[in-house]
Short mmCIF file of C-alpha atoms and ligand atoms in Angstrom, two decimals:
data_model
loop_
_atom_site.label_atom_id
_atom_site.label_comp_id
_atom_site.label_asym_id
_atom_site.label_seq_id
_atom_site.Cartn_x
_atom_site.Cartn_y
_atom_site.Cartn_z
CA UNK A 1 115.85 115.40 -30.43
CA UNK A 2 116.41 114.47 -33.67
CA UNK A 3 118.06 111.17 -35.49
CA UNK A 4 120.90 113.15 -36.26
CA UNK A 5 121.78 114.61 -32.61
CA UNK A 6 124.10 111.59 -31.78
CA UNK A 7 126.07 112.78 -34.41
CA UNK A 8 127.29 115.93 -33.10
CA UNK A 9 129.78 114.82 -31.13
CA UNK A 10 131.42 113.01 -33.89
CA UNK A 11 131.35 115.85 -36.18
CA UNK A 12 132.63 118.12 -33.74
CA UNK A 13 135.51 115.42 -32.94
CA UNK A 14 135.87 115.48 -37.01
CA UNK A 15 136.42 119.30 -37.21
CA UNK A 16 138.48 119.57 -34.32
CA UNK A 17 140.97 117.42 -36.60
CA UNK A 18 140.49 119.07 -39.47
CA UNK A 19 142.08 122.55 -37.58
CA UNK A 20 145.36 120.71 -37.75
CA UNK A 21 144.94 120.37 -41.87
CA UNK A 22 144.64 117.11 -43.49
CA UNK A 23 143.04 114.38 -41.70
CA UNK A 24 143.21 110.59 -42.32
CA UNK A 25 139.89 110.51 -43.87
CA UNK A 26 140.72 113.01 -46.32
CA UNK A 27 143.93 111.58 -47.72
CA UNK A 28 143.12 110.52 -51.40
CA UNK A 29 145.70 108.45 -53.37
CA UNK A 30 145.45 110.62 -56.81
CA UNK A 31 147.74 107.84 -58.61
CA UNK A 32 148.67 104.51 -57.22
CA UNK A 33 152.20 103.78 -58.58
CA UNK A 34 152.85 100.83 -56.83
CA UNK A 35 152.23 98.39 -53.66
CA UNK A 36 154.38 101.34 -52.00
CA UNK A 37 154.23 104.70 -53.78
CA UNK A 38 151.27 107.07 -54.64
CA UNK A 39 150.57 110.48 -55.47
CA UNK A 40 149.20 112.18 -52.32
CA UNK A 41 148.59 116.33 -52.61
CA UNK A 42 150.49 115.64 -55.98
CA UNK A 43 153.76 114.48 -53.56
CA UNK A 44 155.20 110.99 -54.26
CA UNK A 45 154.57 109.27 -51.14
CA UNK A 46 155.94 106.15 -49.75
CA UNK A 47 152.90 103.93 -48.41
CA UNK A 48 153.86 102.67 -45.00
CA UNK A 49 149.85 102.10 -43.37
CA UNK A 50 148.78 99.97 -45.74
CA UNK A 51 147.98 96.66 -44.52
CA UNK A 52 149.95 94.98 -48.17
CA UNK A 53 152.41 92.45 -46.63
CA UNK A 54 153.32 90.70 -49.51
CA UNK A 55 153.04 93.68 -51.83
CA UNK A 56 150.96 91.40 -54.12
CA UNK A 57 148.63 94.53 -55.53
CA UNK A 58 150.39 94.80 -58.50
CA UNK A 59 151.83 91.06 -59.11
CA UNK A 60 151.37 90.09 -62.62
CA UNK A 61 150.36 87.16 -62.41
CA UNK A 62 147.73 88.41 -60.04
CA UNK A 63 146.29 91.48 -62.36
CA UNK A 64 146.73 88.96 -65.21
CA UNK A 65 144.65 86.37 -63.70
CA UNK A 66 141.68 88.86 -62.91
CA UNK A 67 141.95 90.27 -66.42
CA UNK A 68 141.32 86.72 -67.74
CA UNK A 69 138.34 86.29 -65.20
CA UNK A 70 136.72 89.38 -66.35
CA UNK A 71 137.00 88.74 -69.75
CA UNK A 72 135.65 85.67 -69.55
CA UNK A 73 133.33 85.16 -66.44
CA UNK A 74 132.01 89.25 -66.34
CA UNK A 75 132.37 91.84 -63.76
CA UNK A 76 130.42 90.66 -61.04
CA UNK A 77 128.07 87.46 -59.57
CA UNK A 78 125.04 89.95 -58.85
CA UNK A 79 124.36 88.15 -56.14
CA UNK A 80 125.14 85.04 -53.05
CA UNK A 81 125.54 81.21 -53.70
CA UNK A 82 122.83 80.76 -51.87
CA UNK A 83 120.03 82.41 -53.94
CA UNK A 84 122.01 82.97 -57.06
CA UNK A 85 124.44 80.06 -57.75
CA UNK A 86 127.97 79.53 -56.92
CA UNK A 87 130.79 79.88 -59.63
CA UNK A 88 133.43 76.53 -60.15
CA UNK A 89 136.01 79.22 -58.94
CA UNK A 90 134.42 80.33 -55.48
CA UNK A 91 134.49 76.55 -54.95
CA UNK A 92 138.31 76.33 -56.81
CA UNK A 93 139.70 79.01 -53.93
CA UNK A 94 137.81 77.22 -50.67
CA UNK A 95 139.37 73.83 -52.18
CA UNK A 96 142.64 76.28 -52.32
CA UNK A 97 142.30 77.41 -49.06
CA UNK A 98 141.29 73.88 -47.48
CA UNK A 99 144.66 72.26 -49.27
CA UNK A 100 146.78 75.20 -47.55
CA UNK A 101 145.23 74.71 -44.39
CA UNK A 102 145.14 71.06 -44.72
CA UNK A 103 141.38 71.08 -43.50
CA UNK A 104 138.18 69.63 -44.46
CA UNK A 105 136.08 72.55 -45.06
CA UNK A 106 136.88 76.32 -46.11
CA UNK A 107 133.77 78.78 -46.43
CA UNK A 108 134.72 81.93 -48.61
CA UNK A 109 133.10 85.10 -47.62
CA UNK A 110 132.49 88.59 -49.48
CA UNK A 111 135.01 90.37 -46.97
CA UNK A 112 136.76 89.44 -43.65
CA UNK A 113 134.33 91.81 -41.59
CA UNK A 114 131.49 89.57 -42.83
CA UNK A 115 133.11 86.18 -42.13
CA UNK A 116 133.72 87.48 -38.78
CA UNK A 117 129.99 88.13 -38.62
CA UNK A 118 128.70 85.59 -40.19
CA UNK A 119 131.11 83.12 -38.35
CA UNK A 120 130.26 84.44 -34.73
CA UNK A 121 126.66 85.36 -35.27
CA UNK A 122 125.39 81.53 -36.62
CA UNK A 123 128.02 79.56 -34.02
CA UNK A 124 126.85 81.24 -31.24
CA UNK A 125 122.98 82.21 -30.25
CA UNK A 126 120.93 83.36 -27.30
CA UNK A 127 122.20 81.42 -24.02
CA UNK A 128 125.45 80.83 -25.48
CA UNK A 129 128.83 82.55 -23.98
CA UNK A 130 131.57 83.95 -26.03
CA UNK A 131 134.73 85.03 -24.50
CA UNK A 132 136.64 87.55 -26.33
CA UNK A 133 140.20 89.28 -25.71
CA UNK A 134 139.45 92.40 -24.92
CA UNK A 135 141.47 94.38 -27.92
CA UNK A 136 139.89 92.37 -30.68
CA UNK A 137 138.61 93.64 -34.02
CA UNK A 138 135.37 95.43 -34.55
CA UNK A 139 134.36 93.16 -36.51
CA UNK A 140 134.71 89.98 -33.80
CA UNK A 141 132.59 92.53 -31.21
CA UNK A 142 129.90 93.23 -33.89
CA UNK A 143 129.63 89.60 -34.91
CA UNK A 144 129.41 89.18 -30.74
CA UNK A 145 126.09 91.88 -30.55
CA UNK A 146 124.32 89.83 -33.84
CA UNK A 147 124.77 86.64 -31.87
CA UNK A 148 122.48 87.43 -28.63
CA UNK A 149 125.04 85.51 -26.52
CA UNK A 150 126.11 86.80 -23.62
CA UNK A 151 129.68 88.35 -24.43
CA UNK A 152 132.71 88.14 -21.56
CA UNK A 153 135.68 89.93 -22.56
CA UNK A 154 138.98 89.03 -20.64
CA UNK A 155 142.43 91.20 -20.55
CA UNK A 156 144.27 91.20 -23.26
CA UNK A 157 146.81 88.24 -24.18
CA UNK A 158 146.02 87.37 -20.53
CA UNK A 159 145.28 83.36 -20.76
CA UNK A 160 145.05 83.68 -16.72
CA UNK A 161 142.07 85.70 -16.63
CA UNK A 162 140.40 83.36 -19.94
CA UNK A 163 141.44 80.49 -17.36
CA UNK A 164 139.24 82.11 -14.38
CA UNK A 165 135.97 83.84 -16.64
CA UNK A 166 135.65 80.08 -17.38
CA UNK A 167 135.98 78.19 -14.28
CA UNK A 168 133.19 80.60 -12.94
CA UNK A 169 131.36 79.83 -16.49
CA UNK A 170 130.77 75.69 -14.72
CA UNK A 171 128.90 73.73 -17.23
CA UNK A 172 128.47 76.73 -19.90
CA UNK A 173 132.09 76.38 -20.20
CA UNK A 174 132.17 73.63 -22.65
CA UNK A 175 129.99 75.33 -25.16
CA UNK A 176 131.90 78.44 -25.17
CA UNK A 177 133.16 80.18 -27.78
CA UNK A 178 136.71 81.72 -27.25
CA UNK A 179 138.13 84.30 -29.74
CA UNK A 180 141.35 85.48 -30.06
CA UNK A 181 143.82 87.49 -32.67
CA UNK A 182 147.08 85.60 -34.28
CA UNK A 183 148.55 89.26 -34.73
CA UNK A 184 146.90 92.01 -33.60
CA UNK A 185 145.95 94.96 -35.68
CA UNK A 186 146.86 98.05 -34.00
CA UNK A 187 150.58 96.84 -32.10
CA UNK A 188 151.22 94.01 -34.07
CA UNK A 189 151.46 91.61 -30.85
CA UNK A 190 150.50 88.04 -30.68
CA UNK A 191 148.62 86.11 -28.94
CA UNK A 192 149.91 83.31 -26.26
CA UNK A 193 147.98 80.57 -28.10
CA UNK A 194 149.67 77.84 -26.55
CA UNK A 195 148.50 79.20 -23.45
CA UNK A 196 145.34 79.80 -24.61
CA UNK A 197 144.76 76.26 -26.36
CA UNK A 198 145.72 74.86 -22.99
CA UNK A 199 143.19 76.62 -21.55
CA UNK A 200 140.45 76.08 -23.84
CA UNK A 201 141.21 72.10 -24.07
CA UNK A 202 140.97 71.69 -19.95
CA UNK A 203 137.62 73.34 -20.61
CA UNK A 204 136.10 71.91 -23.67
CA UNK A 205 135.78 75.03 -25.27
CA UNK A 206 135.89 75.83 -28.49
CA UNK A 207 138.47 78.38 -30.11
CA UNK A 208 138.28 80.97 -33.14
CA UNK A 209 141.31 82.73 -34.30
CA UNK A 210 141.33 86.00 -36.41
CA UNK A 211 144.39 85.56 -38.85
CA UNK A 212 143.71 88.59 -40.76
CA UNK A 213 147.16 89.91 -40.26
CA UNK A 214 148.98 86.44 -40.07
CA UNK A 215 148.22 85.06 -43.08
CA UNK A 216 151.20 85.13 -45.15
CA UNK A 217 153.20 86.45 -42.56
CA UNK A 218 154.09 84.32 -39.78
CA UNK A 219 154.43 80.16 -40.07
CA UNK A 220 156.79 78.28 -41.98
CA UNK A 221 154.42 78.52 -44.82
CA UNK A 222 152.43 81.39 -43.89
CA UNK A 223 149.75 79.88 -42.21
CA UNK A 224 149.62 82.22 -39.66
CA UNK A 225 150.38 82.03 -35.55
CA UNK A 226 148.68 78.59 -35.30
CA UNK A 227 150.93 77.05 -37.78
CA UNK A 228 154.20 78.94 -35.74
CA UNK A 229 152.84 77.78 -32.93
CA UNK A 230 152.08 74.38 -33.64
CA UNK A 231 148.64 74.16 -32.39
CA UNK A 232 146.43 73.61 -35.52
CA UNK A 233 145.06 70.71 -34.00
CA UNK A 234 143.26 72.67 -31.46
CA UNK A 235 141.98 75.71 -32.92
CA UNK A 236 138.47 75.01 -34.28
CA UNK A 237 137.91 77.85 -36.70
CA UNK A 238 140.84 80.44 -38.39
CA UNK A 239 138.85 83.50 -39.70
CA UNK A 240 140.96 85.44 -42.33
CA UNK A 241 140.70 88.12 -44.94
CA UNK A 242 142.05 88.17 -49.05
CA UNK A 243 142.41 92.27 -48.26
CA UNK A 244 146.04 92.19 -46.67
CA UNK A 245 149.16 89.70 -47.73
CA UNK A 246 146.45 88.28 -50.38
CA UNK A 247 145.92 91.87 -51.69
CA UNK A 248 142.49 91.49 -52.59
CA UNK A 249 139.55 91.68 -50.87
CA UNK A 250 137.03 88.91 -49.23
CA UNK A 251 137.30 86.55 -46.23
CA UNK A 252 137.23 83.21 -45.17
CA UNK A 253 136.70 80.42 -42.48
CA UNK A 254 138.72 77.21 -42.35
CA UNK A 255 138.04 74.70 -39.86
CA UNK A 256 138.06 70.59 -39.44
CA UNK A 257 134.44 70.56 -38.32
CA UNK A 258 132.36 68.16 -40.54
CA UNK A 259 129.45 71.09 -39.15
CA UNK A 260 131.17 73.88 -41.11
CA UNK A 261 129.15 72.55 -44.31
CA UNK A 262 125.52 72.96 -42.56
CA UNK A 263 126.66 76.36 -41.01
CA UNK A 264 127.39 77.84 -44.14
CA UNK A 265 123.52 78.01 -45.42
CA UNK A 266 122.26 79.19 -41.23
CA UNK A 267 124.70 81.87 -42.24
CA UNK A 268 122.66 85.11 -42.37
CA UNK A 269 126.14 87.27 -43.46
CA UNK A 270 126.90 84.62 -46.48
CA UNK A 271 123.49 83.86 -47.23
CA UNK A 272 122.16 87.48 -48.17
CA UNK A 273 125.05 89.37 -49.59
CA UNK A 274 126.77 89.14 -52.84
CA UNK A 275 129.35 86.43 -53.59
CA UNK A 276 133.06 87.87 -54.69
CA UNK A 277 133.50 88.75 -58.02
CA UNK A 278 135.37 86.83 -60.17
CA UNK A 279 138.31 88.86 -60.69
CA UNK A 280 138.65 88.91 -57.01
CA UNK A 281 138.42 85.07 -56.88
CA UNK A 282 141.30 84.77 -59.59
CA UNK A 283 143.81 86.81 -58.03
CA UNK A 284 143.63 85.87 -54.43
CA UNK A 285 143.54 82.33 -55.81
CA UNK A 286 147.10 83.52 -57.99
CA UNK A 287 147.89 85.34 -54.80
CA UNK A 288 147.40 82.72 -52.56
CA UNK A 289 149.54 80.47 -55.10
CA UNK A 290 151.99 83.00 -54.82
CA UNK A 291 152.46 83.02 -51.19
CA UNK A 292 153.05 79.27 -51.34
CA UNK A 293 155.37 79.50 -54.04
CA UNK A 294 157.79 82.09 -52.74
CA UNK A 295 158.79 81.83 -49.08
CA UNK A 296 161.04 84.55 -49.59
CA UNK A 297 158.63 87.16 -49.68
CA UNK A 298 157.89 86.77 -46.00
CA UNK A 299 161.75 87.38 -45.35
CA UNK A 300 162.01 90.29 -47.45
CA UNK A 301 158.57 91.35 -45.19
CA UNK A 302 160.48 90.69 -42.11
CA UNK A 303 163.73 92.30 -43.25
CA UNK A 304 161.74 95.25 -43.71
CA UNK A 305 160.41 94.82 -40.17
CA UNK A 306 163.13 94.37 -38.26
CA UNK A 307 164.79 97.44 -40.42
CA UNK A 308 162.03 99.58 -39.79
CA UNK A 309 161.70 98.52 -35.81
CA UNK A 310 165.37 98.72 -34.93
CA UNK A 311 165.92 102.06 -36.55
CA UNK A 312 162.87 103.84 -34.76
CA UNK A 313 164.13 102.31 -31.39
CA UNK A 314 167.73 103.38 -31.99
CA UNK A 315 166.46 106.90 -32.52
CA UNK A 316 164.65 106.56 -29.06
CA UNK A 317 160.72 106.10 -30.12
CA UNK A 318 158.58 104.40 -27.99
CA UNK A 319 157.13 101.45 -30.24
CA UNK A 320 155.06 98.91 -30.12
CA UNK A 321 156.17 95.45 -27.58
CA UNK A 322 157.64 93.73 -30.41
CA UNK A 323 159.13 93.72 -34.31
CA UNK A 324 156.55 92.70 -36.27
CA UNK A 325 155.19 93.88 -39.60
CA UNK A 326 152.85 96.20 -37.69
CA UNK A 327 155.17 99.02 -36.31
CA UNK A 328 153.19 101.52 -33.81
CA UNK A 329 155.23 104.63 -32.66
CA UNK A 330 153.45 105.52 -29.32
CA UNK A 331 153.10 109.16 -28.73
CA UNK A 332 151.81 111.55 -25.68
CA UNK A 333 148.43 112.90 -26.86
CA UNK A 334 146.15 113.41 -29.44
CA UNK A 335 147.54 116.61 -30.76
CA UNK A 336 151.34 115.40 -30.83
CA UNK A 337 150.26 112.29 -32.60
CA UNK A 338 147.99 114.66 -35.56
CA UNK A 339 150.86 117.04 -35.72
CA UNK A 340 153.30 114.49 -35.87
CA UNK A 341 151.19 112.68 -39.02
CA UNK A 342 150.92 115.63 -40.67
CA UNK A 343 154.56 116.17 -40.92
CA UNK A 344 155.24 112.74 -42.39
CA UNK A 345 152.67 113.08 -44.89
CA UNK A 346 153.89 116.38 -46.06
CA UNK A 347 157.40 115.11 -46.39
CA UNK A 348 156.13 112.53 -48.12
CA UNK A 349 155.08 109.46 -45.91
CA UNK A 350 151.88 107.63 -45.49
CA UNK A 351 151.16 105.84 -42.15
CA UNK A 352 148.07 105.50 -40.12
CA UNK A 353 146.94 107.64 -37.50
CA UNK A 354 145.19 105.82 -34.93
CA UNK A 355 143.61 108.31 -32.30
CA UNK A 356 141.58 107.25 -28.98
CA UNK A 357 138.87 105.34 -28.95
CA UNK A 358 140.70 103.21 -31.79
CA UNK A 359 143.78 102.61 -30.12
CA UNK A 360 144.08 99.24 -27.69
CA UNK A 361 145.20 101.44 -24.18
CA UNK A 362 143.38 104.86 -24.82
CA UNK A 363 146.70 105.87 -25.97
CA UNK A 364 147.41 107.88 -29.97
CA UNK A 365 149.55 106.04 -32.02
CA UNK A 366 151.35 106.24 -35.72
CA UNK A 367 151.13 102.63 -36.90
CA UNK A 368 153.10 101.48 -39.74
CA UNK A 369 152.68 98.54 -41.64
CA UNK A 370 155.78 96.85 -43.79
CA UNK A 371 155.29 94.94 -46.96
CA UNK A 372 157.94 92.99 -48.63
CA UNK A 373 157.33 95.49 -51.70
CA UNK A 374 159.37 98.06 -49.46
CA UNK A 375 162.79 98.52 -50.83
CA UNK A 376 165.69 98.85 -48.06
CA UNK A 377 165.89 102.79 -49.41
CA UNK A 378 161.95 103.34 -48.72
CA UNK A 379 162.20 101.99 -45.20
CA UNK A 380 165.20 104.36 -44.59
CA UNK A 381 163.39 107.13 -46.20
CA UNK A 382 160.76 106.24 -43.50
CA UNK A 383 162.90 106.39 -40.72
CA UNK A 384 164.34 109.49 -42.08
CA UNK A 385 161.23 111.09 -41.89
CA UNK A 386 160.56 110.29 -38.52
CA UNK A 387 164.07 111.26 -37.53
CA UNK A 388 163.07 114.96 -38.92
CA UNK A 389 159.91 115.27 -37.13
CA UNK A 390 160.02 118.16 -34.96
CA UNK A 391 159.73 117.89 -31.05
N1 LIG B 401 139.75 91.11 -38.75
C1 LIG B 401 141.10 92.25 -38.48
C2 LIG B 401 141.76 91.57 -37.14
C3 LIG B 401 140.83 92.95 -39.25
O1 LIG B 401 142.21 93.78 -39.00
C4 LIG B 401 140.31 93.12 -40.32
C5 LIG B 401 140.66 94.43 -41.30
N2 LIG B 401 141.53 95.34 -40.60
C6 LIG B 401 139.30 92.24 -40.32
C7 LIG B 401 138.85 91.26 -39.82
C8 LIG B 401 138.43 92.78 -41.57
O2 LIG B 401 138.90 92.48 -42.83
P1 LIG B 401 138.34 93.01 -43.97
O3 LIG B 401 138.91 94.45 -44.40
O4 LIG B 401 138.26 92.02 -45.19
O5 LIG B 401 136.95 93.02 -43.94
#
């Protein structure tokens, strides 16, 4: 028995994938042309698996702001804010986000993963209870593990199951932390937030909502499902990422609890990692301003999402439950998913291949994510590639 034996099963699984030809990990974008197009295997390829919801990665103002910050502030911060100092732009971004979310405090983290890891493991500790939706992202699970708290999973999107589990906790329910996502990353379905906030309020518990996939995508002003459902005042913590609709990298937590500022300094994943580089902060601030100034980007995204969903549905594909910028095609088995994924790539369309155990219900998915940057012609080309798939 060696340290490496535990990787044998993974190695075998990857080898079995390689027998089908390409694997998703082998996909190299040889040249990225735009938010929605790259050269892959020497072929022009439509990118339909990026999370680039607003298509801002090549936005001229964002690129210019990043270049300017590179020139004036350098390539990196070389350390954490707690140990090595805060740049004024870090505070500037936190203020921008506080203004956007209309809340008192925001912490910016180095990634969305670190934001979840940091917030969850700092808020809850040994003796506390965290209740998470079963379909929550790996970063939420990892944050729970790091916290040392008791972890209870409730059935996906089932507020009655959450209610039952909180009831069983008795007095402990009043300090429990409930965690859900706004829009779930694999199937694009949304949390029943009105019901969940109702339950949470009845027990006096705390609620953290991960809006990684809903910032800029849901809500009249792009503030996510929390805004769309009108429950902003009932949500204690909103966590999100800069790596999707804002086209950069980084994460945040927004809250009206005054304690957020002190939580920052108890937050090991915040304190012990380097802060985001100046160019990232600059492009993120500009992307946030662009999101606020250009609501038509969200409309374009949704038009593309509806177009793809409706056309794939008309072709008879079994799809994720509701139209959303995440459109997942459910397939019978792993082999079929891999075969179809390879055929799509050979026909110039890149989507995400999701195999068990990464998929929520143990099935296999071809996951598409739409962008405001897709043209209607590109959406139709994606549909045509699906229509041409061998059975
Ligand atoms: N939460 C959810 C729901 C996500 O889907 C992701 C990324 N896929 C993250 C958090 C982590 O975000 P980041 O890429 O910024 O680390």
